[in-house]
PDB file of N, CA, C and O in Angstrom:
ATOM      1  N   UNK A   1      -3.477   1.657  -3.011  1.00  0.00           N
ATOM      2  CA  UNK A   1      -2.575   1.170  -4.030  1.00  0.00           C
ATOM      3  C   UNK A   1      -1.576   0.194  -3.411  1.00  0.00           C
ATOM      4  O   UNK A   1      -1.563  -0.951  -3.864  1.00  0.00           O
ATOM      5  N   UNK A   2      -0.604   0.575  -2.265  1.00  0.00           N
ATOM      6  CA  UNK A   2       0.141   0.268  -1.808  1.00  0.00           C
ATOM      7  C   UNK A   2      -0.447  -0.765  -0.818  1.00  0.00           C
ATOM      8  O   UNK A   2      -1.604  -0.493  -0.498  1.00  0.00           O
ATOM      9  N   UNK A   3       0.209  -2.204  -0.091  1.00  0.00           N
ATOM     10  CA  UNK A   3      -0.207  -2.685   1.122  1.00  0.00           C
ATOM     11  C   UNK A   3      -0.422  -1.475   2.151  1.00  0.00           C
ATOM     12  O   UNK A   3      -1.420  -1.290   2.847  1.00  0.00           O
ATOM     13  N   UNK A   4       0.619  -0.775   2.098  1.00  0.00           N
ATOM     14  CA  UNK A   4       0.265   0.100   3.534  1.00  0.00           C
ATOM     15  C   UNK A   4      -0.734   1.264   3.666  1.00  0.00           C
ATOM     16  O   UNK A   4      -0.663   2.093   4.573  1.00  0.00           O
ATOM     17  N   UNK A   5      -1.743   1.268   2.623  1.00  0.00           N
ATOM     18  CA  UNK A   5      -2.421   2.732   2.321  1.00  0.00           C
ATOM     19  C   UNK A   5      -1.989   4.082   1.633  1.00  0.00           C
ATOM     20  O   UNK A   5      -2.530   5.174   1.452  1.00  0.00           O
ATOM     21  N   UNK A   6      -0.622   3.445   1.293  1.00  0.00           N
ATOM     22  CA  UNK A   6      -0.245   5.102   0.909  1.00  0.00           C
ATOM     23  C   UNK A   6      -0.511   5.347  -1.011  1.00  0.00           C
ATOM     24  O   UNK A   6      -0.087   4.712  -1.977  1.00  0.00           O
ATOM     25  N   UNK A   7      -1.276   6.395  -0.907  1.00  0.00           N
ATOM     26  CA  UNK A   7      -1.941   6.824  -2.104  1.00  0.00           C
ATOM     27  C   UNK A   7      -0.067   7.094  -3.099  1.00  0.00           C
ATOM     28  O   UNK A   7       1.126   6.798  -3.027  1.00  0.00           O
ATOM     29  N   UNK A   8      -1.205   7.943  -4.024  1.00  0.00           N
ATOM     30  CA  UNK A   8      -0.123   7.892  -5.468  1.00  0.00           C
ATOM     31  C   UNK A   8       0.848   9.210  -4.906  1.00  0.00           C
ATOM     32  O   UNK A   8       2.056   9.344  -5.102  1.00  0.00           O
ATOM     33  N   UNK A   9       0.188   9.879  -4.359  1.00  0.00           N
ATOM     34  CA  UNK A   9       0.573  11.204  -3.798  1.00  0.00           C
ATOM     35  C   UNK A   9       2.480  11.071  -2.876  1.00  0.00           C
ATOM     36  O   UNK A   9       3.662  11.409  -2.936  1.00  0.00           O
ATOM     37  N   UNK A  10       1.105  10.063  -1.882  1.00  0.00           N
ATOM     38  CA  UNK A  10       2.973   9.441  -0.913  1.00  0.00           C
ATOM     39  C   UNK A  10       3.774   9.105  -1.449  1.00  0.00           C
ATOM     40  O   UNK A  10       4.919   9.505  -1.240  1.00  0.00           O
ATOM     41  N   UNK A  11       3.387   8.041  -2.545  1.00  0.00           N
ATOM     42  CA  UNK A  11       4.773   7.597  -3.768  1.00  0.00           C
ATOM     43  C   UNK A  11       5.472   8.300  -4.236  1.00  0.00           C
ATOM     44  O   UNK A  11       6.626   7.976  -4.519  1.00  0.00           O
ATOM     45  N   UNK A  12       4.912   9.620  -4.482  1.00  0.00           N
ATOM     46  CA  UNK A  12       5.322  10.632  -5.350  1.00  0.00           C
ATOM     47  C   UNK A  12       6.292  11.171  -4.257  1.00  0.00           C
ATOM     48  O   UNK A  12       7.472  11.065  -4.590  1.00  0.00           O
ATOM     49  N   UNK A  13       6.072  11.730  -3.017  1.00  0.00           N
ATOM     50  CA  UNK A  13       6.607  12.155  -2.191  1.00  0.00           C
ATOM     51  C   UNK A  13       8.148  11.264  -1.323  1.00  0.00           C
ATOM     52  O   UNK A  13       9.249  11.517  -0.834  1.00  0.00           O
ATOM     53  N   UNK A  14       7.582  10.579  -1.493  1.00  0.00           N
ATOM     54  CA  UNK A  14       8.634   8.791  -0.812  1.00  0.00           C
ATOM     55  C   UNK A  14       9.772   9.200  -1.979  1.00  0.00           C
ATOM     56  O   UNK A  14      10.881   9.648  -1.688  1.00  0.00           O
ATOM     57  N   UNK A  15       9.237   8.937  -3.540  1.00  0.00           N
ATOM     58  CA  UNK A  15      10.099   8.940  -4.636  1.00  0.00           C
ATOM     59  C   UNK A  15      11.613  10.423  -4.273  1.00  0.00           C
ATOM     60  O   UNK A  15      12.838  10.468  -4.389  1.00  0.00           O
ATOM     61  N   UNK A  16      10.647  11.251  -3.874  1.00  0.00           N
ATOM     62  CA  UNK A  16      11.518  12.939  -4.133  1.00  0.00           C
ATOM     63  C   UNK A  16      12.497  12.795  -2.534  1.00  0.00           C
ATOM     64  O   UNK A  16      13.714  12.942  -2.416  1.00  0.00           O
ATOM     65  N   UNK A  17      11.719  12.544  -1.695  1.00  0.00           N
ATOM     66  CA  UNK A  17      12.664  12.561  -0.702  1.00  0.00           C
ATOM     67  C   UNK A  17      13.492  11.475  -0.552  1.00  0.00           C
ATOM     68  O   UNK A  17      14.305  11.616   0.362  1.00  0.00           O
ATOM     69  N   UNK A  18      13.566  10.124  -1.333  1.00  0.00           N
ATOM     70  CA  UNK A  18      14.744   9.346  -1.755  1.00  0.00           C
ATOM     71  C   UNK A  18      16.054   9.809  -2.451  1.00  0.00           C
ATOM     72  O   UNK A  18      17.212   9.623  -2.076  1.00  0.00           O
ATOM     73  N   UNK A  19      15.609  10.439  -3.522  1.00  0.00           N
ATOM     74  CA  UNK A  19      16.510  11.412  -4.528  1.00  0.00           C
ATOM     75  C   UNK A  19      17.144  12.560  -3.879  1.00  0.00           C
ATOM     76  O   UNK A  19      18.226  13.037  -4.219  1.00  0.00           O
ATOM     77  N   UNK A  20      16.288  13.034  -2.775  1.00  0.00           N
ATOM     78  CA  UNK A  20      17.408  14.127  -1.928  1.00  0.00           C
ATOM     79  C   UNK A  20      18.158  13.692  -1.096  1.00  0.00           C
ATOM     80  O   UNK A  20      19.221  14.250  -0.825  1.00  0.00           O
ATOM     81  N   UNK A  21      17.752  12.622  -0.539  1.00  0.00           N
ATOM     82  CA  UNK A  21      19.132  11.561   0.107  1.00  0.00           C
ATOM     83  C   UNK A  21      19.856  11.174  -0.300  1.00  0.00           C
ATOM     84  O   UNK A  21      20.982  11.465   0.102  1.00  0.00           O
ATOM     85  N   UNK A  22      19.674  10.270  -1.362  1.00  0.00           N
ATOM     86  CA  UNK A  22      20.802   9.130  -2.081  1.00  0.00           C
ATOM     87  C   UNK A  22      21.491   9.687  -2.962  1.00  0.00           C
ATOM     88  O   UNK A  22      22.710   9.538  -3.044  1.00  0.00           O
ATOM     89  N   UNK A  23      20.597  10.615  -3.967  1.00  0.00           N
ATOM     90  CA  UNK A  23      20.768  11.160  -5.144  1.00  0.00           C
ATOM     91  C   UNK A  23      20.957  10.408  -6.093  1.00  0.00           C
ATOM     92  O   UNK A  23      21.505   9.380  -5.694  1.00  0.00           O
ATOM     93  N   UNK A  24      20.674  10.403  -7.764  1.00  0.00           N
ATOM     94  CA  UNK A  24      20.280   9.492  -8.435  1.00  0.00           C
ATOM     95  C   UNK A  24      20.921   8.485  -8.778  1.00  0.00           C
ATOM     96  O   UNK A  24      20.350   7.848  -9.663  1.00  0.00           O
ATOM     97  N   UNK A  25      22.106   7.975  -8.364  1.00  0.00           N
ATOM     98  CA  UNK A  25      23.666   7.770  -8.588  1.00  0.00           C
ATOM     99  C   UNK A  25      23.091   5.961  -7.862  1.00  0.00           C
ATOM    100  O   UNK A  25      23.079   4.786  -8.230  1.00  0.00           O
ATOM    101  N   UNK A  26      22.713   6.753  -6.721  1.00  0.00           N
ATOM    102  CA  UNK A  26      22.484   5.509  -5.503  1.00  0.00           C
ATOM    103  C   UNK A  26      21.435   4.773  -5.673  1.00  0.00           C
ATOM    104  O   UNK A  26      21.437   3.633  -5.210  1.00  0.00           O
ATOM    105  N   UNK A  27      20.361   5.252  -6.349  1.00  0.00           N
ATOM    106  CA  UNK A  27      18.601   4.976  -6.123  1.00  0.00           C
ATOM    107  C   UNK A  27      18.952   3.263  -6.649  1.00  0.00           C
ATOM    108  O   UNK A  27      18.929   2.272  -5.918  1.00  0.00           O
ATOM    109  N   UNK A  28      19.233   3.304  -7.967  1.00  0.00           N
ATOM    110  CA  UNK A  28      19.562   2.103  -8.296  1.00  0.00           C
ATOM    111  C   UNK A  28      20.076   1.044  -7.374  1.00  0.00           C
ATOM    112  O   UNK A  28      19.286   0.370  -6.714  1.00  0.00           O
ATOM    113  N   UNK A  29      21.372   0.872  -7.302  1.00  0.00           N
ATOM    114  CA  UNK A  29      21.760   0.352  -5.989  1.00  0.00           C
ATOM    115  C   UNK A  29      21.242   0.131  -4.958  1.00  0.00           C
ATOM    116  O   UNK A  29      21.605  -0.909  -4.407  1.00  0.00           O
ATOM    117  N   UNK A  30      20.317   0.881  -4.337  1.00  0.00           N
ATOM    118  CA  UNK A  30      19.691   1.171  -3.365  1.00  0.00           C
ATOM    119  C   UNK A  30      18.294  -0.053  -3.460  1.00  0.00           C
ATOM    120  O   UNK A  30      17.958  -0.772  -2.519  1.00  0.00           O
ATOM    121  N   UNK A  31      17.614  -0.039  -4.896  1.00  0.00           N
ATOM    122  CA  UNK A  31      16.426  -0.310  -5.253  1.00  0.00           C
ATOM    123  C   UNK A  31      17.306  -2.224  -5.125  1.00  0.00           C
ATOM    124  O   UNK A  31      16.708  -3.052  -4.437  1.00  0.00           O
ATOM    125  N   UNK A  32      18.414  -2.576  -5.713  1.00  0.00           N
ATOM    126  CA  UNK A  32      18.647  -3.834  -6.000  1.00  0.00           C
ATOM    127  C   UNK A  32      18.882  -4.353  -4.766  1.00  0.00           C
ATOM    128  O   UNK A  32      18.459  -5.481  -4.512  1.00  0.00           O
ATOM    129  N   UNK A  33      19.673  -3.530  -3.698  1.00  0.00           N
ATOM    130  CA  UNK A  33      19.929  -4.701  -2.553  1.00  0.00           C
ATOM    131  C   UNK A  33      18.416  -4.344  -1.598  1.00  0.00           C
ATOM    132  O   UNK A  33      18.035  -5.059  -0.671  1.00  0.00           O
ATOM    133  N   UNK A  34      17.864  -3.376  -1.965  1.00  0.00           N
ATOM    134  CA  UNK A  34      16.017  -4.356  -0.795  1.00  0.00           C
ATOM    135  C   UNK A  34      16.079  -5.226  -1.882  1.00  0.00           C
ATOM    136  O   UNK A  34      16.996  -6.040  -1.773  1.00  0.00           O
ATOM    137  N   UNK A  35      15.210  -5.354  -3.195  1.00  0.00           N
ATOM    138  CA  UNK A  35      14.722  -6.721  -3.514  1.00  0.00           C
ATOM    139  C   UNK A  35      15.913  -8.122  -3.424  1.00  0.00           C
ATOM    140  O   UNK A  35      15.691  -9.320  -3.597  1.00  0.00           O
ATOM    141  N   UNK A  36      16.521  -7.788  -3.266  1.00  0.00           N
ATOM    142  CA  UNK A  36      17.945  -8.989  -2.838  1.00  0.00           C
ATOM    143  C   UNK A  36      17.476  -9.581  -1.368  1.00  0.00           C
ATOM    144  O   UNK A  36      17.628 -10.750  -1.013  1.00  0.00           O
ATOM    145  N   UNK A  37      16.869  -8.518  -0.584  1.00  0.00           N
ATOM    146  CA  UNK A  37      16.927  -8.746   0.749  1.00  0.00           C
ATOM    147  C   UNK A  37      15.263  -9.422   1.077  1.00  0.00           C
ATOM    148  O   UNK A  37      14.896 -10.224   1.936  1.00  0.00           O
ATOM    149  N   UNK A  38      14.518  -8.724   0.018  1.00  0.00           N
ATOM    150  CA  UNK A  38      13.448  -8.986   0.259  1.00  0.00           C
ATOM    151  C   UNK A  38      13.160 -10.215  -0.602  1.00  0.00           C
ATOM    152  O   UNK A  38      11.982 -10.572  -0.615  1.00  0.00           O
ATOM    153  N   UNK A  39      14.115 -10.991  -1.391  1.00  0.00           N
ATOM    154  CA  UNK A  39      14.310 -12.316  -1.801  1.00  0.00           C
ATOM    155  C   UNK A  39      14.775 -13.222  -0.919  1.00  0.00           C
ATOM    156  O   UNK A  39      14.206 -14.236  -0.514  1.00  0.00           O
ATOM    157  N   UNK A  40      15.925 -12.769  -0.622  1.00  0.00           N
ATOM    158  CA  UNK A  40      16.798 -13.587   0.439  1.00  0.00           C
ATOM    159  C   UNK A  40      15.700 -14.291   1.753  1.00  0.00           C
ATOM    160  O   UNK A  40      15.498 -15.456   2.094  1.00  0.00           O
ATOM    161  N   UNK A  41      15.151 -12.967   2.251  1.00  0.00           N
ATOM    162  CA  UNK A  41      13.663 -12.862   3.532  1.00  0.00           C
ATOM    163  C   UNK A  41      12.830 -13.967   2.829  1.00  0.00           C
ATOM    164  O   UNK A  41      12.863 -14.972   3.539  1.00  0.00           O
ATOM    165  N   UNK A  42      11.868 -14.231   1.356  1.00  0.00           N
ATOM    166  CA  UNK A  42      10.907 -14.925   1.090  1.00  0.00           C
ATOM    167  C   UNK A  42      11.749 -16.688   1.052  1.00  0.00           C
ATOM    168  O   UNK A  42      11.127 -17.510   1.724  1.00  0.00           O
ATOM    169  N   UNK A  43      12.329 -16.936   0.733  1.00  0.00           N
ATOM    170  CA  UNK A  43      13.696 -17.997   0.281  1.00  0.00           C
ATOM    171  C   UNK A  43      13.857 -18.747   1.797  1.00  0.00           C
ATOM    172  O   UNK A  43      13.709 -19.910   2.175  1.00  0.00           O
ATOM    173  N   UNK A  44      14.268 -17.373   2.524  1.00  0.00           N
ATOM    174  CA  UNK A  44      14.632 -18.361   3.740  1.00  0.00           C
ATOM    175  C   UNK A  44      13.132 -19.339   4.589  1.00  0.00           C
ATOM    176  O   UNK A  44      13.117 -20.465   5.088  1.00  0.00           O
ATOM    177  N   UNK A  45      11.586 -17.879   4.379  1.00  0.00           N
ATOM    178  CA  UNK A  45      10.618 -17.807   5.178  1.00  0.00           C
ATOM    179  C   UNK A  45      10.310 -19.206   4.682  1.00  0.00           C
ATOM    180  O   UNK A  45      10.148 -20.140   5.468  1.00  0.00           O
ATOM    181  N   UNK A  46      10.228 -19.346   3.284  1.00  0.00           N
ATOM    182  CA  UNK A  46       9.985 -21.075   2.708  1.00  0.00           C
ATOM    183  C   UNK A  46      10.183 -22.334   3.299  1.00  0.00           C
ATOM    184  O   UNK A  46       9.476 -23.268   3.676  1.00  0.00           O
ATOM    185  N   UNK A  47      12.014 -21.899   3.229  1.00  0.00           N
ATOM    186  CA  UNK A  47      12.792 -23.155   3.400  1.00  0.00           C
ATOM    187  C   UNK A  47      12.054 -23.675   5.115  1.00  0.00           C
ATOM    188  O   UNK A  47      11.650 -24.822   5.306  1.00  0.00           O
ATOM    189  N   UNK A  48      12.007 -22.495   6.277  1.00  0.00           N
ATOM    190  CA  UNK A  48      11.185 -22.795   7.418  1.00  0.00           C
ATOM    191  C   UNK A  48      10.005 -23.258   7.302  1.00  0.00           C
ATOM    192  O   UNK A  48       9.774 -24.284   7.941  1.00  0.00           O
ATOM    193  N   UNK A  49       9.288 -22.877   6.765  1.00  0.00           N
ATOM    194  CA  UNK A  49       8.193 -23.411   6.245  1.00  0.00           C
ATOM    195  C   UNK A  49       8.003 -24.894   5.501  1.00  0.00           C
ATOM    196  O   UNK A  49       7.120 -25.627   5.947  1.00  0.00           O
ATOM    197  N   UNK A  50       8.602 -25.231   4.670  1.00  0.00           N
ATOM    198  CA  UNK A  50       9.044 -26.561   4.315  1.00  0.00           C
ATOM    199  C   UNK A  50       9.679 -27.840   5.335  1.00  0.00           C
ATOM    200  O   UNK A  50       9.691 -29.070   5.360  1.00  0.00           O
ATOM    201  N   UNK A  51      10.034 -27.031   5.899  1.00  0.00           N
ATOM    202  CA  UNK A  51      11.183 -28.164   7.290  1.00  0.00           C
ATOM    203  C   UNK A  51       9.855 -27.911   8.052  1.00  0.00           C
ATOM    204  O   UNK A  51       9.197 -28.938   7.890  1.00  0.00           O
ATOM    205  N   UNK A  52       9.494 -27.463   8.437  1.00  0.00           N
ATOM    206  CA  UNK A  52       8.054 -27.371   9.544  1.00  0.00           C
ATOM    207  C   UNK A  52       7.237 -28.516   9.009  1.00  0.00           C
ATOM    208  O   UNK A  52       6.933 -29.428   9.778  1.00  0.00           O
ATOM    209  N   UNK A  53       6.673 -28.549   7.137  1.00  0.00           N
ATOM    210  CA  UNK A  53       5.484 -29.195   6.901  1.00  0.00           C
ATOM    211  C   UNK A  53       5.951 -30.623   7.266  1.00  0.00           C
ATOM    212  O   UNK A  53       5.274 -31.530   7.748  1.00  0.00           O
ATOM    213  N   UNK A  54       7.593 -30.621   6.841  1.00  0.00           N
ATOM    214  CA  UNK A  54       8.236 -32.245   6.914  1.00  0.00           C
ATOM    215  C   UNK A  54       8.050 -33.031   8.160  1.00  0.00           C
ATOM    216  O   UNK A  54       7.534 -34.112   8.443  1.00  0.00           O
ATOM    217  N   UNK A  55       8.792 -31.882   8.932  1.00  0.00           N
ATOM    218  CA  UNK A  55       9.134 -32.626  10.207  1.00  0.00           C
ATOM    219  C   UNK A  55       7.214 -33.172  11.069  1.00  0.00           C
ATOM    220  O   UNK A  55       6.983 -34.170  11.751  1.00  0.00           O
ATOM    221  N   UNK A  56       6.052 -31.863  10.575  1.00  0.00           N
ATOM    222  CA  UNK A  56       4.938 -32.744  11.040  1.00  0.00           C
ATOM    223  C   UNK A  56       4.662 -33.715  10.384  1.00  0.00           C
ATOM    224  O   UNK A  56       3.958 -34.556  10.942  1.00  0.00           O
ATOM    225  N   UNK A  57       5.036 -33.931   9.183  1.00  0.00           N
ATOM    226  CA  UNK A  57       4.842 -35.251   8.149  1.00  0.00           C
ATOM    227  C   UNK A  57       5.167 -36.332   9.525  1.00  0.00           C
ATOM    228  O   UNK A  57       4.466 -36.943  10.331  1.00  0.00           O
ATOM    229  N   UNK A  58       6.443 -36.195   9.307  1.00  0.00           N
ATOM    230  CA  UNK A  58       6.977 -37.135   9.729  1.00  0.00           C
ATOM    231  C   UNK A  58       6.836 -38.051  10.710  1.00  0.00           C
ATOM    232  O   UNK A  58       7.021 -39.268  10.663  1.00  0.00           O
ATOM    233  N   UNK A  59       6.297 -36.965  12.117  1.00  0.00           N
ATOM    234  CA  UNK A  59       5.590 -36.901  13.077  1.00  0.00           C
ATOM    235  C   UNK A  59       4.233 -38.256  13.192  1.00  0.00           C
ATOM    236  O   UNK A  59       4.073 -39.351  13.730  1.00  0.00           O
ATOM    237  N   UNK A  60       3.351 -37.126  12.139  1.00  0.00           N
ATOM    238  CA  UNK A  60       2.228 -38.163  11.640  1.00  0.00           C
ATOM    239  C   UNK A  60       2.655 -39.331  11.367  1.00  0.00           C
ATOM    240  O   UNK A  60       1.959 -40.227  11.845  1.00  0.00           O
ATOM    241  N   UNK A  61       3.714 -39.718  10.660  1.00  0.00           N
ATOM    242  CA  UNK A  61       3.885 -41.066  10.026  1.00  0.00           C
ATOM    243  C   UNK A  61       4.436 -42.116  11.510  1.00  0.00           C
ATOM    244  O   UNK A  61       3.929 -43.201  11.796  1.00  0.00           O
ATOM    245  N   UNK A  62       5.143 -41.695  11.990  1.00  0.00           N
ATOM    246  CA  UNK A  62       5.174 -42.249  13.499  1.00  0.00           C
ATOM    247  C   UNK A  62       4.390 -42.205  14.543  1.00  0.00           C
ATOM    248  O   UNK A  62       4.850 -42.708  15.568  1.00  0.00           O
ATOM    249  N   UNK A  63       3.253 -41.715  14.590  1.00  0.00           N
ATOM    250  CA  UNK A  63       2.185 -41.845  15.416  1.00  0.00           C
ATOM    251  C   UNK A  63       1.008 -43.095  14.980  1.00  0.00           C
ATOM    252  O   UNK A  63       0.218 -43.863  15.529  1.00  0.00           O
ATOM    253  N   UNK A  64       1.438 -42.754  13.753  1.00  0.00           N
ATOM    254  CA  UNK A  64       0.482 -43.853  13.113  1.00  0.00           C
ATOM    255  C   UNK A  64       0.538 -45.384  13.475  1.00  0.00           C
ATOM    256  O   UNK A  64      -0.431 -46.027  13.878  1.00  0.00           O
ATOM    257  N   UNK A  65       2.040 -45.970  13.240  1.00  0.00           N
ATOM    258  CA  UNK A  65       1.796 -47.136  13.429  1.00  0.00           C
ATOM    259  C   UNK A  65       1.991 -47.260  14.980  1.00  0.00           C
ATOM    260  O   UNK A  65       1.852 -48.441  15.300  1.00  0.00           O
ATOM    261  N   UNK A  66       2.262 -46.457  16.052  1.00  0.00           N
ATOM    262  CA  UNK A  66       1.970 -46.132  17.412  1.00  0.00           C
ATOM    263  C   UNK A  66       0.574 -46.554  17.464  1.00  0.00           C
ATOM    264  O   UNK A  66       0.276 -47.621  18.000  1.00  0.00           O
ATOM    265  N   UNK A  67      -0.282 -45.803  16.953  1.00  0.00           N
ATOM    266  CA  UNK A  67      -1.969 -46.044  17.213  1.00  0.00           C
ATOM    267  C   UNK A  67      -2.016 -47.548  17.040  1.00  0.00           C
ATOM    268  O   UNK A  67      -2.270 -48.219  18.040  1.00  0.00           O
ATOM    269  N   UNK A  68      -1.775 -48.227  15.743  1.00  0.00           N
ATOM    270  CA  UNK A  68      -2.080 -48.992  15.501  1.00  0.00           C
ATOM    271  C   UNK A  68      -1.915 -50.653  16.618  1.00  0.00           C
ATOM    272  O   UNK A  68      -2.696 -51.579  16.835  1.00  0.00           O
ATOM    273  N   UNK A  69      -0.721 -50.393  17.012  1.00  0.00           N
ATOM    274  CA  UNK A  69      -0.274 -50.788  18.299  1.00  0.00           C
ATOM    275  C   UNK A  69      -0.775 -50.805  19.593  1.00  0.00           C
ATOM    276  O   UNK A  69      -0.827 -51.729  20.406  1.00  0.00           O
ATOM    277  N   UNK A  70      -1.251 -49.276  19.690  1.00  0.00           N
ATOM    278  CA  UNK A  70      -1.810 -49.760  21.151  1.00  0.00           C
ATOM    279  C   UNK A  70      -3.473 -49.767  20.749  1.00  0.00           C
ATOM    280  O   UNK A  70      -4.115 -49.219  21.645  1.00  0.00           O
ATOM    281  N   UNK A  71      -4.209 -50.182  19.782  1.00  0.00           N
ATOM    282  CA  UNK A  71      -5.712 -50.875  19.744  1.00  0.00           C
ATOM    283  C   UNK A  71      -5.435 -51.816  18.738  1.00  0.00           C
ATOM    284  O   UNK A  71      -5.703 -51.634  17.550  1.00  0.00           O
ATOM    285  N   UNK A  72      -4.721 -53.161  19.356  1.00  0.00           N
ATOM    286  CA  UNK A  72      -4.633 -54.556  18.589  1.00  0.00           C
ATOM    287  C   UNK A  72      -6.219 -54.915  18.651  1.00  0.00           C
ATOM    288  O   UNK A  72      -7.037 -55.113  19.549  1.00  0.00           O
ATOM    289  N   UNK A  73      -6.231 -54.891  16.859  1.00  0.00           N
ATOM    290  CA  UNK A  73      -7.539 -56.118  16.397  1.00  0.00           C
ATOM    291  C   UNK A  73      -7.811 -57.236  17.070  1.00  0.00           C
ATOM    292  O   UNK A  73      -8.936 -57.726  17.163  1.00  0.00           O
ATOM    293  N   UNK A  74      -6.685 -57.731  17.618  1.00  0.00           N
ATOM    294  CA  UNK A  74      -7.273 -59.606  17.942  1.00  0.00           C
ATOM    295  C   UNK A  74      -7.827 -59.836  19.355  1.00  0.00           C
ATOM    296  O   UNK A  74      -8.101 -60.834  20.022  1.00  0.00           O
ATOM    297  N   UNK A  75      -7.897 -58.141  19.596  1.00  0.00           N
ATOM    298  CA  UNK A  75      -8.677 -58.547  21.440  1.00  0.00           C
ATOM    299  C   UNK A  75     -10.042 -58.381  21.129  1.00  0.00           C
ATOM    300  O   UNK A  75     -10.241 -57.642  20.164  1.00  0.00           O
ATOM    301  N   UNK A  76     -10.908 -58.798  21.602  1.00  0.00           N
ATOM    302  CA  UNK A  76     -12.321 -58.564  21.523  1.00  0.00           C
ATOM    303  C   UNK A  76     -12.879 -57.212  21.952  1.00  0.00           C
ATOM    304  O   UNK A  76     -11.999 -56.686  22.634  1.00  0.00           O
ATOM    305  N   UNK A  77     -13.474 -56.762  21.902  1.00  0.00           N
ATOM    306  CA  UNK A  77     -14.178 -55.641  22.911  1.00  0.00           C
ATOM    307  C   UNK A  77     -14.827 -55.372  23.807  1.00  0.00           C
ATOM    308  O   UNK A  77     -16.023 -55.289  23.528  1.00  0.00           O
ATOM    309  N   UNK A  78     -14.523 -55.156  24.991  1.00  0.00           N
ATOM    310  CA  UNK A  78     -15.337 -55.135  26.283  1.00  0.00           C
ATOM    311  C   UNK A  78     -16.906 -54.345  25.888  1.00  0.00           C
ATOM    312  O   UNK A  78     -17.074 -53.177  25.538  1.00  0.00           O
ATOM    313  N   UNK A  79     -17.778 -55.257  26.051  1.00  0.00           N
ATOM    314  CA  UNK A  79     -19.288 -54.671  25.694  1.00  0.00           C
ATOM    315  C   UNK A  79     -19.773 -54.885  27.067  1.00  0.00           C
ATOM    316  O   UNK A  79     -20.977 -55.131  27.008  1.00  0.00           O
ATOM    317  N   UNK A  80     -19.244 -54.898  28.552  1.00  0.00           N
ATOM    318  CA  UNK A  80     -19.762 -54.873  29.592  1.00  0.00           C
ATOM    319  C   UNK A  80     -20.548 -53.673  29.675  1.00  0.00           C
ATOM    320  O   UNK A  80     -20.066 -53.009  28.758  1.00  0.00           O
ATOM    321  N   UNK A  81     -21.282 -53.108  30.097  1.00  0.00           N
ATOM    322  CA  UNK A  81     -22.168 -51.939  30.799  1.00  0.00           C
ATOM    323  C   UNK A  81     -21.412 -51.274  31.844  1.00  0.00           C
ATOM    324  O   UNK A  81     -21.215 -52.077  32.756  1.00  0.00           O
ATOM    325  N   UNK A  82     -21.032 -50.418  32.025  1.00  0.00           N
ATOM    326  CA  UNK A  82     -20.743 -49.887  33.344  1.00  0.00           C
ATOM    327  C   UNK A  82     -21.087 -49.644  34.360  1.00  0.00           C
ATOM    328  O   UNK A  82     -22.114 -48.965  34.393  1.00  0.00           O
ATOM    329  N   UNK A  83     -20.596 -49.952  35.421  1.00  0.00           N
ATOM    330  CA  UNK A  83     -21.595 -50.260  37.001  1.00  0.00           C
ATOM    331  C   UNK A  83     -21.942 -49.007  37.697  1.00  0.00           C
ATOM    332  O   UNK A  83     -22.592 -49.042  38.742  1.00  0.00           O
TER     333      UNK A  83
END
């Protein structure tokens, strides 16, 4: 059910031994700041992810006219044979 394998059973069990900790007062609270955190975590993992795809963009776009530079069209091509 779960990513980690844990059947309906563990849920059930996870659920009861939450409630004897927090008690029901907290669960709420409890439940809003993980998904806050586990928003905050996907949000940031992006924004790295985004600055990564750019900065190789960018990369690429400056290598490019590099290439283009060092194999100028207007030289001919050495078709000698090698000795």
């Amino acid at each position: 059910m779960g990513g980690f394998g844990i059947g309906p059973t563990g849920i059930i069990l996870l659920v009861i031994v939450a409630l004897l900790l927090f008690g029901p007062n907290k669960l709420p609270e409890l439940g809003r700041a993980v998904g806050r955190t586990f928003r905050e975590f996907k949000e940031g993992a992006r924004e790295i992810i985004s600055e990564d795809d750019s900065s190789n963009r960018k990369e690429q776009e400056k290598a490019k006219p590099l290439a283009a530079e060092s194999t100028p069209a207007d030289k001919p091509a050495d078709k000698r044979l090698p000795e």
